[in-house]
mmCIF file of N, CA and C in Angstrom:
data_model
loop_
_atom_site.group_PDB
_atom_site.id
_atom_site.type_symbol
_atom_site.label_atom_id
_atom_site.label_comp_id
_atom_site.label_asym_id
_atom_site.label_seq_id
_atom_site.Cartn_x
_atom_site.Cartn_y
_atom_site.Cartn_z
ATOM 1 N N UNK Q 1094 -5.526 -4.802 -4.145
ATOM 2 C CA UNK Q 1094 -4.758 -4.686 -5.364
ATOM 3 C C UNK Q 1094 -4.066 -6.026 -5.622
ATOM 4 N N UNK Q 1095 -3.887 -6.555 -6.694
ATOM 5 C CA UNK Q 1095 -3.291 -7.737 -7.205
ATOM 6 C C UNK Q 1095 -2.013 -7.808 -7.104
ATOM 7 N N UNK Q 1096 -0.955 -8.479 -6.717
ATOM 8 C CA UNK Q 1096 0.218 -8.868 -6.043
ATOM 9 C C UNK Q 1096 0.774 -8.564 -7.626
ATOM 10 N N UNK Q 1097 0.913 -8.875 -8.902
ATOM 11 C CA UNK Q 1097 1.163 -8.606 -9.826
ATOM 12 C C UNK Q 1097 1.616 -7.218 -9.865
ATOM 13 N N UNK Q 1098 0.415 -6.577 -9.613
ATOM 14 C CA UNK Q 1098 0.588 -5.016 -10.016
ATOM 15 C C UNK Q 1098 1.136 -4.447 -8.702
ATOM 16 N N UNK Q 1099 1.411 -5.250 -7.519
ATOM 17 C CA UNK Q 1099 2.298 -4.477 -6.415
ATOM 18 C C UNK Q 1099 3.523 -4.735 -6.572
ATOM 19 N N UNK Q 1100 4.063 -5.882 -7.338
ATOM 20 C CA UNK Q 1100 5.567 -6.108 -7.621
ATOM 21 C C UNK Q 1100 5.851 -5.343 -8.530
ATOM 22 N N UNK Q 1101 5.021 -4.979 -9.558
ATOM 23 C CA UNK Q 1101 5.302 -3.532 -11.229
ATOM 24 C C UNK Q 1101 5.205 -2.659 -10.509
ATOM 25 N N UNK Q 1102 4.231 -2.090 -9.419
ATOM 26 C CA UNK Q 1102 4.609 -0.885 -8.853
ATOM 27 C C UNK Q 1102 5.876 -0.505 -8.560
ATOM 28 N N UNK Q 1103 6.175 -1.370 -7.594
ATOM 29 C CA UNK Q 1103 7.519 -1.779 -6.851
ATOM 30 C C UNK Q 1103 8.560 -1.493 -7.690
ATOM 31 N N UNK Q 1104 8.753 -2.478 -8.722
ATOM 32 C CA UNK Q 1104 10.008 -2.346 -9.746
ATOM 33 C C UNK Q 1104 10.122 -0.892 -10.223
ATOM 34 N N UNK Q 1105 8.916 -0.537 -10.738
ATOM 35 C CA UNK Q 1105 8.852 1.184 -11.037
ATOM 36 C C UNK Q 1105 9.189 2.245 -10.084
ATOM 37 N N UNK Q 1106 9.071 1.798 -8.827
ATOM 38 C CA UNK Q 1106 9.570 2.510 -8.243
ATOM 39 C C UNK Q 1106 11.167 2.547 -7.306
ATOM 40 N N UNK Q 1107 11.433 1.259 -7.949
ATOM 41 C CA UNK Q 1107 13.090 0.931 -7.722
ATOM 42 C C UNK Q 1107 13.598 1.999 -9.367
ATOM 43 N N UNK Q 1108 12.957 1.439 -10.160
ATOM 44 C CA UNK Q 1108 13.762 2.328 -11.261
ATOM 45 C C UNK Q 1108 14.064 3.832 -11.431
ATOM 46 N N UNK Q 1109 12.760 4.182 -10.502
ATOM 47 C CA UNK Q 1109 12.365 5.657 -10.580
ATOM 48 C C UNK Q 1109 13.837 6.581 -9.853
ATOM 49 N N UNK Q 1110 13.397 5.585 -8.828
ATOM 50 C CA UNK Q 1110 14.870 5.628 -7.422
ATOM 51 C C UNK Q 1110 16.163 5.557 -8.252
ATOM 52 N N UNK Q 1111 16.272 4.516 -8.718
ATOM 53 C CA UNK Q 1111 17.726 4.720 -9.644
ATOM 54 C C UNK Q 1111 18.207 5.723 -10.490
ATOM 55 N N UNK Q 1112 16.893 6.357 -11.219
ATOM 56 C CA UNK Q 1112 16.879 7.358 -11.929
ATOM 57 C C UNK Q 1112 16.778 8.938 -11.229
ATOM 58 N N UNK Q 1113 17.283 8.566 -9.897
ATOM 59 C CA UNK Q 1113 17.769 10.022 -9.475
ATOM 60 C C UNK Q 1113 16.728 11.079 -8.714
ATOM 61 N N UNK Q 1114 14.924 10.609 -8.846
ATOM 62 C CA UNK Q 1114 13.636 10.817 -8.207
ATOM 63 C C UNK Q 1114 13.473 10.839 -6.793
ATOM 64 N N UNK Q 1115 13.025 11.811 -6.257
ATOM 65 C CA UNK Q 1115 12.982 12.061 -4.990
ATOM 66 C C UNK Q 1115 11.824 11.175 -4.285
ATOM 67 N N UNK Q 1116 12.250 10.556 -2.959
ATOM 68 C CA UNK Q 1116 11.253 9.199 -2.627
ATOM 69 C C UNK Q 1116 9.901 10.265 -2.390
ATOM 70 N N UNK Q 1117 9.559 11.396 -2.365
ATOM 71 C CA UNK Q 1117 8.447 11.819 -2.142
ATOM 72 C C UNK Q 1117 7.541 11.838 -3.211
ATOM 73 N N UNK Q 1118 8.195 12.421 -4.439
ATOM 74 C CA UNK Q 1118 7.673 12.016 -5.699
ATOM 75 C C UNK Q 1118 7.004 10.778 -6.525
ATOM 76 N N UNK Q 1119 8.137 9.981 -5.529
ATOM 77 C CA UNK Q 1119 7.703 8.360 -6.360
ATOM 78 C C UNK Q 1119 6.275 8.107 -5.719
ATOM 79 N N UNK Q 1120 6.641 8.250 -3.954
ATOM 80 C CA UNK Q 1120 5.216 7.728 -3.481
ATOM 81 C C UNK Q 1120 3.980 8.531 -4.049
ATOM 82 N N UNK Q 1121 4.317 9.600 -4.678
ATOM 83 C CA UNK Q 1121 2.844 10.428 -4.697
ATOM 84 C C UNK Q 1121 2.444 9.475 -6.392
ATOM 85 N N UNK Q 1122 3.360 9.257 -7.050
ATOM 86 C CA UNK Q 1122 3.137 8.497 -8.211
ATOM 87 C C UNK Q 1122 2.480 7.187 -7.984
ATOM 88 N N UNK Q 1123 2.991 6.505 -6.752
ATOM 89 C CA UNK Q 1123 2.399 5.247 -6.676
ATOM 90 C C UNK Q 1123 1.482 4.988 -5.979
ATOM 91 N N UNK Q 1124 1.260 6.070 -4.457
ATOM 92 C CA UNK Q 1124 -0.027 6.099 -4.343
ATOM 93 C C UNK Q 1124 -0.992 6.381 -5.193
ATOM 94 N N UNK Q 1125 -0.959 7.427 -5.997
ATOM 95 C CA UNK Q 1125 -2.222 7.975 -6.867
ATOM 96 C C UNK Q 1125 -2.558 6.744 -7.489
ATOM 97 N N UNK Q 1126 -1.773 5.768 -8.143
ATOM 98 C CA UNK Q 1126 -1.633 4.617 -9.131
ATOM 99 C C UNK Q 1126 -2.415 3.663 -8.445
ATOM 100 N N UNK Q 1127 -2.151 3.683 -7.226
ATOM 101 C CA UNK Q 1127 -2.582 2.095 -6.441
ATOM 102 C C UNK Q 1127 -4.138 2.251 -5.809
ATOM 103 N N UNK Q 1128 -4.463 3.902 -5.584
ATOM 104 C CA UNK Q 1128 -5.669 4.552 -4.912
ATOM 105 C C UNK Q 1128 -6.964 4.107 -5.350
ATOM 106 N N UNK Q 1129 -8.075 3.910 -4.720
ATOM 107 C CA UNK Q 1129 -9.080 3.937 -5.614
ATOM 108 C C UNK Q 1129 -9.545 5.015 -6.102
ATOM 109 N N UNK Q 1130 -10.750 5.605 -6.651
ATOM 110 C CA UNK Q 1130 -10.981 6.919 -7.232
ATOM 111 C C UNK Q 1130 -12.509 7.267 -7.156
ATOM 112 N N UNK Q 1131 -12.686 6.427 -6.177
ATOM 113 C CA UNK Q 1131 -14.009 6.309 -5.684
ATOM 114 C C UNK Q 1131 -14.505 5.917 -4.282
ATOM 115 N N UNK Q 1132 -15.335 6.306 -3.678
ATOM 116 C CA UNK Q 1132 -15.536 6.091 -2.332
ATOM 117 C C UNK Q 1132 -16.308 5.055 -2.087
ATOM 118 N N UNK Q 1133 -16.617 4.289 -3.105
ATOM 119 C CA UNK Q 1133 -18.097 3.048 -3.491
ATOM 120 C C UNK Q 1133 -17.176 2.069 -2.590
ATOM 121 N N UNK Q 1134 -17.743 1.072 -1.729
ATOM 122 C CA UNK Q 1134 -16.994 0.215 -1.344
ATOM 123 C C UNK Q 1134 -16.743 -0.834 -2.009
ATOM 124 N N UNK Q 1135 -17.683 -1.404 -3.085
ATOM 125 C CA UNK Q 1135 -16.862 -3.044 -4.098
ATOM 126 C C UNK Q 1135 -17.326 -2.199 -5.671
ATOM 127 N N UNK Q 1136 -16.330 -2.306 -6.517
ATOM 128 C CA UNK Q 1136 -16.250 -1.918 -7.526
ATOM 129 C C UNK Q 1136 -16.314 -2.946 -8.259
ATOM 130 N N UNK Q 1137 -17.032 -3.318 -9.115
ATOM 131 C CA UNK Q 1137 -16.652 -4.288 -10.290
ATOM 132 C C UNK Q 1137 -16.721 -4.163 -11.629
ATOM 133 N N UNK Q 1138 -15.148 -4.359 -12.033
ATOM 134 C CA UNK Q 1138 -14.893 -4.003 -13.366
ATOM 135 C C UNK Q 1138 -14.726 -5.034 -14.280
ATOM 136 N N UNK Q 1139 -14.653 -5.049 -15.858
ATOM 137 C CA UNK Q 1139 -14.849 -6.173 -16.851
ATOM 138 C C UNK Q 1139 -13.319 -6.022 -17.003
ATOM 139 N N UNK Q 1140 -12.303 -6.608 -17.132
ATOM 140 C CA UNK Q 1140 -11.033 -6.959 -17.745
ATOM 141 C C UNK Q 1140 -10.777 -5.644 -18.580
ATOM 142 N N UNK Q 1141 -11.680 -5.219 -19.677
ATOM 143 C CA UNK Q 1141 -11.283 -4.490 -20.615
ATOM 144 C C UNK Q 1141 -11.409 -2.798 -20.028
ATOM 145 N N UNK Q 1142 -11.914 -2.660 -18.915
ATOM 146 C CA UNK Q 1142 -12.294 -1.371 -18.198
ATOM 147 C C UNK Q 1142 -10.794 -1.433 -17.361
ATOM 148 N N UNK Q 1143 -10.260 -2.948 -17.050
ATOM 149 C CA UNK Q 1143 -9.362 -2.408 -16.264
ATOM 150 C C UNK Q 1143 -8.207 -2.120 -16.956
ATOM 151 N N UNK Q 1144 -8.005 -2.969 -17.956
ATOM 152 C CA UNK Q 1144 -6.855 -2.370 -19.068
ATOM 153 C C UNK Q 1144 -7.123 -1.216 -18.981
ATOM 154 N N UNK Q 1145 -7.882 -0.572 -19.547
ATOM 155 C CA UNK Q 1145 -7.847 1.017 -20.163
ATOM 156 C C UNK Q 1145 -7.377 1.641 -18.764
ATOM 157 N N UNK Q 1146 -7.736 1.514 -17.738
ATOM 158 C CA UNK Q 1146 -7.243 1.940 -16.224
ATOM 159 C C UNK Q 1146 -5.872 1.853 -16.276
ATOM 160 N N UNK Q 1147 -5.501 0.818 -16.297
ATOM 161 C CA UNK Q 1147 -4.238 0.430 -16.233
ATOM 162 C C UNK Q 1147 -3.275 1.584 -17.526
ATOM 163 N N UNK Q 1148 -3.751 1.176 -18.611
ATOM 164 C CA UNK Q 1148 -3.210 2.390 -19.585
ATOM 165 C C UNK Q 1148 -2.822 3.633 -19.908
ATOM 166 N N UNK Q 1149 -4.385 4.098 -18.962
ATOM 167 C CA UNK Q 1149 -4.473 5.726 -18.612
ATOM 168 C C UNK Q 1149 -3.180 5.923 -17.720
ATOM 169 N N UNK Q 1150 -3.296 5.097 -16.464
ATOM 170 C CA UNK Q 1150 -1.784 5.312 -15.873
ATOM 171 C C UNK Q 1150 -0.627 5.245 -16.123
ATOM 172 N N UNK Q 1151 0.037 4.235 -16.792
ATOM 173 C CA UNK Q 1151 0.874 4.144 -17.746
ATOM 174 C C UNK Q 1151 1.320 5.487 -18.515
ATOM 175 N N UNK Q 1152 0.177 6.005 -18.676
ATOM 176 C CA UNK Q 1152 0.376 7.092 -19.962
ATOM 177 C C UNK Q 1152 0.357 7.798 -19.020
ATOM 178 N N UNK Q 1153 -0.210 8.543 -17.830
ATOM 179 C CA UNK Q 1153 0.043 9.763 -17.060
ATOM 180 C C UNK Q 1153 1.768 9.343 -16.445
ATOM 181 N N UNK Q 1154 2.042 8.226 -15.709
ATOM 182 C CA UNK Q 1154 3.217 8.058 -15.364
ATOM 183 C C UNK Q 1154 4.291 8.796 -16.063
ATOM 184 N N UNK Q 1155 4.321 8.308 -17.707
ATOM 185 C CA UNK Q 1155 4.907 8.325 -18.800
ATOM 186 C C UNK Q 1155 5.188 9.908 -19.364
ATOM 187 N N UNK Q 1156 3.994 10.620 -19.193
ATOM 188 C CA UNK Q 1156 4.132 12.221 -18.921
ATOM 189 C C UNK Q 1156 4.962 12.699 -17.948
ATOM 190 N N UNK Q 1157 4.380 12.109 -17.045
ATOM 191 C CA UNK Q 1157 5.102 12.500 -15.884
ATOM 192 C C UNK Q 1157 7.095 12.529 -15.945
ATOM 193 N N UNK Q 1158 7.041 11.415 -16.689
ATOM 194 C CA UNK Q 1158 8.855 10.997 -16.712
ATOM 195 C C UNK Q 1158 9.254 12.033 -17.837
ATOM 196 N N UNK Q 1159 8.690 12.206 -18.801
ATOM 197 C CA UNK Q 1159 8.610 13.213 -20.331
ATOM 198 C C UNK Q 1159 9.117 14.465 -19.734
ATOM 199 N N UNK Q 1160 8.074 14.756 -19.272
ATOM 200 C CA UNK Q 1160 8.340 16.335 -18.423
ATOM 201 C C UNK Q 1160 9.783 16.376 -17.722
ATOM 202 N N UNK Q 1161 9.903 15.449 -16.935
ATOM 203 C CA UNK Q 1161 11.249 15.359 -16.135
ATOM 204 C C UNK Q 1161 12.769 15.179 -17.174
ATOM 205 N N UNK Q 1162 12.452 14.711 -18.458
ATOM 206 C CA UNK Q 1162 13.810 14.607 -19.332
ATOM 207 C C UNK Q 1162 13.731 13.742 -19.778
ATOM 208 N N UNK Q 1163 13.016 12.232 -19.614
ATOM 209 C CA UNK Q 1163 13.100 11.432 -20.045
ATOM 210 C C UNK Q 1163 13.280 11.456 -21.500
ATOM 211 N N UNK Q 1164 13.765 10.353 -21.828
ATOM 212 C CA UNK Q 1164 13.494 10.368 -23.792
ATOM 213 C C UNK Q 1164 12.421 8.643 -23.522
ATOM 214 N N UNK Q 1165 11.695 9.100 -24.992
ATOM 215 C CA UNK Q 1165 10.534 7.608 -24.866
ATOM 216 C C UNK Q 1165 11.404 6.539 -24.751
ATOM 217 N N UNK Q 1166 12.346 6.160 -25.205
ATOM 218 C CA UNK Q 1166 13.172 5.314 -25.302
ATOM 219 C C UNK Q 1166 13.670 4.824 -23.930
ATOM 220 N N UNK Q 1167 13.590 5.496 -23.104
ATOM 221 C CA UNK Q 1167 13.695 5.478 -21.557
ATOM 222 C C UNK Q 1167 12.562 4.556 -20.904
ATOM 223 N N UNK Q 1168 11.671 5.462 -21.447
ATOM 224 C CA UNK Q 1168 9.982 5.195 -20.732
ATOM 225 C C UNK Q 1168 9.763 3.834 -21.046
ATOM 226 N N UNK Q 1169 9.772 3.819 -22.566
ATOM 227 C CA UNK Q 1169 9.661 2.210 -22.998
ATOM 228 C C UNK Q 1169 9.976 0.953 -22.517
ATOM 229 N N UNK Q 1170 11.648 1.133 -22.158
ATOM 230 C CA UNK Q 1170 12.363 0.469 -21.196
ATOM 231 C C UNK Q 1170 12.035 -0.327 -19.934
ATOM 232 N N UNK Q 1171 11.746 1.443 -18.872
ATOM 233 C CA UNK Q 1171 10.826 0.850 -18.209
ATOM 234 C C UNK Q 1171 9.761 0.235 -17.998
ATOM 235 N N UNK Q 1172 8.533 0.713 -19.124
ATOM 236 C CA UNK Q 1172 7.511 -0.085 -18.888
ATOM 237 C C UNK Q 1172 7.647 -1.453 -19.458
ATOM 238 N N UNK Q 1173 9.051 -2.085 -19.878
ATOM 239 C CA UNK Q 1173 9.021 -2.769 -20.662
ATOM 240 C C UNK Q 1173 8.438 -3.121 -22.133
ATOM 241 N N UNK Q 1174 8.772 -2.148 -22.796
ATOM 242 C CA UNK Q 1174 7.843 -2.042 -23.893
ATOM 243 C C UNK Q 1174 9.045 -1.984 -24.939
ATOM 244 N N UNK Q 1175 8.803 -2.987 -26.105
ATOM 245 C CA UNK Q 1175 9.508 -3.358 -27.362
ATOM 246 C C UNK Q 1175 9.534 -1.883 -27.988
ATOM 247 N N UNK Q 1176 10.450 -1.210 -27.856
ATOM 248 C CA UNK Q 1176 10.701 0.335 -28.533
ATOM 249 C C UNK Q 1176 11.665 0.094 -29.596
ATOM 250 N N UNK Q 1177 11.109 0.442 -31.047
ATOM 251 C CA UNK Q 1177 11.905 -0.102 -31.930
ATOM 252 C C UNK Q 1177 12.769 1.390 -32.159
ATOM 253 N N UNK Q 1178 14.459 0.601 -32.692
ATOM 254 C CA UNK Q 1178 15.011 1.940 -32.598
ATOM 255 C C UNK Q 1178 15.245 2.720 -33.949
ATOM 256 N N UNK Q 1179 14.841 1.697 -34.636
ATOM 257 C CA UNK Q 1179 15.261 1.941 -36.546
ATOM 258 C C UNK Q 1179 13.524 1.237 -37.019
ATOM 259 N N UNK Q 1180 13.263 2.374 -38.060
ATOM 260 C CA UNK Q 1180 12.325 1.612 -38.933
ATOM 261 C C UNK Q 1180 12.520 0.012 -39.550
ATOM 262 N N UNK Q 1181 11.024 -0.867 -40.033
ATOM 263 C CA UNK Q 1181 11.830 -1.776 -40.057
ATOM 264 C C UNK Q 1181 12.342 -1.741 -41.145
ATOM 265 N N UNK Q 1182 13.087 -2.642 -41.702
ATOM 266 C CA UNK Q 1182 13.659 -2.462 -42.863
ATOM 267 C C UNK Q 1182 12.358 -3.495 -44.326
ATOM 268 N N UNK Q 1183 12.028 -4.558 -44.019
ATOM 269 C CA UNK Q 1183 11.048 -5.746 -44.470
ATOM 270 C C UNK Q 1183 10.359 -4.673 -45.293
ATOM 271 N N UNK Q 1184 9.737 -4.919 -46.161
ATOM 272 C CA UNK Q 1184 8.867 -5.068 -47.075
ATOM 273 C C UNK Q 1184 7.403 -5.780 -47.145
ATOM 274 N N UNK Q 1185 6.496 -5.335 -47.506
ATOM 275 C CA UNK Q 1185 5.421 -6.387 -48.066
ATOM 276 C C UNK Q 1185 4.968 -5.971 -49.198
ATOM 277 N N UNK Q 1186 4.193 -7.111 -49.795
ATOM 278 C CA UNK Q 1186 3.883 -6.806 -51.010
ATOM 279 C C UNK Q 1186 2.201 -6.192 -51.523
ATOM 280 N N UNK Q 1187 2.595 -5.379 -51.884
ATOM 281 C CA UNK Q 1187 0.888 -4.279 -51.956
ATOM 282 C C UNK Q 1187 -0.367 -5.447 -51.949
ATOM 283 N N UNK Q 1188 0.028 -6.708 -52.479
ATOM 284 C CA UNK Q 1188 -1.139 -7.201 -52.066
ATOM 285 C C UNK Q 1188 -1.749 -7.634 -50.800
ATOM 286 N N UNK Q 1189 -0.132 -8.247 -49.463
ATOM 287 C CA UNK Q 1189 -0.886 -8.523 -48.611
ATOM 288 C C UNK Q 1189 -1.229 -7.037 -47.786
ATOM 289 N N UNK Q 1190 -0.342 -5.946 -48.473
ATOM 290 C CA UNK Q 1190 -1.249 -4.389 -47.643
ATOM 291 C C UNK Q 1190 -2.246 -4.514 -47.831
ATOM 292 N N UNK Q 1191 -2.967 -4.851 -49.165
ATOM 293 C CA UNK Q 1191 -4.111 -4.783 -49.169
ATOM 294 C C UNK Q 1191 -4.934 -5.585 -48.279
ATOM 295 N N UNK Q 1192 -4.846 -6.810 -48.293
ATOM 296 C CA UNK Q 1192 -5.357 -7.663 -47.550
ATOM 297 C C UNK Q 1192 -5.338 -7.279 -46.250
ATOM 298 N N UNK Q 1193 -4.219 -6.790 -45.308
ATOM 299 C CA UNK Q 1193 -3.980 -6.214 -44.320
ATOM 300 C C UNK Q 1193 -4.816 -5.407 -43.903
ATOM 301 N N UNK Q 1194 -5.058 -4.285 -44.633
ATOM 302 C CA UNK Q 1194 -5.893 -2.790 -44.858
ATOM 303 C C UNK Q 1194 -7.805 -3.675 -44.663
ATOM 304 N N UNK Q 1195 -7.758 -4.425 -45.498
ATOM 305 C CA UNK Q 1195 -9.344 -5.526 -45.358
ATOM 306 C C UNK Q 1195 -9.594 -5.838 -44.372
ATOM 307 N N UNK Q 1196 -8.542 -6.530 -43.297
ATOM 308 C CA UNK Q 1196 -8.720 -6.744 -42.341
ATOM 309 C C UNK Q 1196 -9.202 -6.033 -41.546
ATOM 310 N N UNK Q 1197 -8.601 -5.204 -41.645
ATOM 311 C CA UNK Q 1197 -8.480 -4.057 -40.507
ATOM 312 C C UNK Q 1197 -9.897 -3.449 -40.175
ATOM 313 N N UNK Q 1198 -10.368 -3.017 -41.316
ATOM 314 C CA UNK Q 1198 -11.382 -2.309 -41.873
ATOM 315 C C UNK Q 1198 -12.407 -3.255 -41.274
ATOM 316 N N UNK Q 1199 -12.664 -4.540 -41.511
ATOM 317 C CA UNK Q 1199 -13.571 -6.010 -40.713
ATOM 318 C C UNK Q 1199 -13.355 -5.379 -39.430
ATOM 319 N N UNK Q 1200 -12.207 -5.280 -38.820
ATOM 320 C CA UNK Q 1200 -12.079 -5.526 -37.667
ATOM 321 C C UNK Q 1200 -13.007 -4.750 -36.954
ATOM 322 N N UNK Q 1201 -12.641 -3.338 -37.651
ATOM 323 C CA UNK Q 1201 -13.556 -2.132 -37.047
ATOM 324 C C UNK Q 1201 -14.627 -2.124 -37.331
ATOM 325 N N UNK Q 1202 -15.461 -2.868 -38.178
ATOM 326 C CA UNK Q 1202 -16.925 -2.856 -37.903
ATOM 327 C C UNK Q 1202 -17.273 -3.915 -37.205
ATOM 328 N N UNK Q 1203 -16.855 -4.795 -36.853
ATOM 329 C CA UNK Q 1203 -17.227 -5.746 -35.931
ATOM 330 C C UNK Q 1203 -17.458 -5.299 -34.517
#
């Protein structure tokens, strides 16, 4: 496992701890997280297979805290994630929506 994702484990599971979580709980969270899910001995994945990996967990974690009381605003926090707390207020103007909306639309058939 990448030293990266053992220090985010880590921190997540200092926060978890702060947040009142029983150390049996956390480890079953961070083992499952850190486990492989396969018995193959070398796995090789493309960057974008491991994001979505990475995501899926994120998002089961994130249940996991939901269920327990959390509010998203919590979750966000922790995962470090820009949780906006007010709509924004800005404006654009229907044309660059439009343009925006064009894009978008490119994007997805590409």
């Amino acid at each position: 496992m990448p030293r990266w994702l053992m220090d985010y484990l880590e921190e997540l599971a200092t926060l978890l701890r702060n947040g009142g979580w029983k150390e049996q709980d956390i480890n079953d969270m961070i083992q499952a997280s850190s486990s492989p899910s396969s018995d193959t001995e070398d796995i090789y994945l493309d960057s974008q297979t491991i994001l979505e990996g990475l995501l899926l967990k994120a998002d089961l974690m994130s249940n996991s805290l939901r269920k327990a009381g959390w509010s998203s605003q919590d979750i966000a926090e922790i995962f470090d994630i820009n949780y906006p707390t007010k709509k924004p207020t800005k404006k654009i103007s229907p044309e660059l929506a439009e343009r925006i909306g064009k894009l978008a639309e490119y994007v997805v058939q590409a």
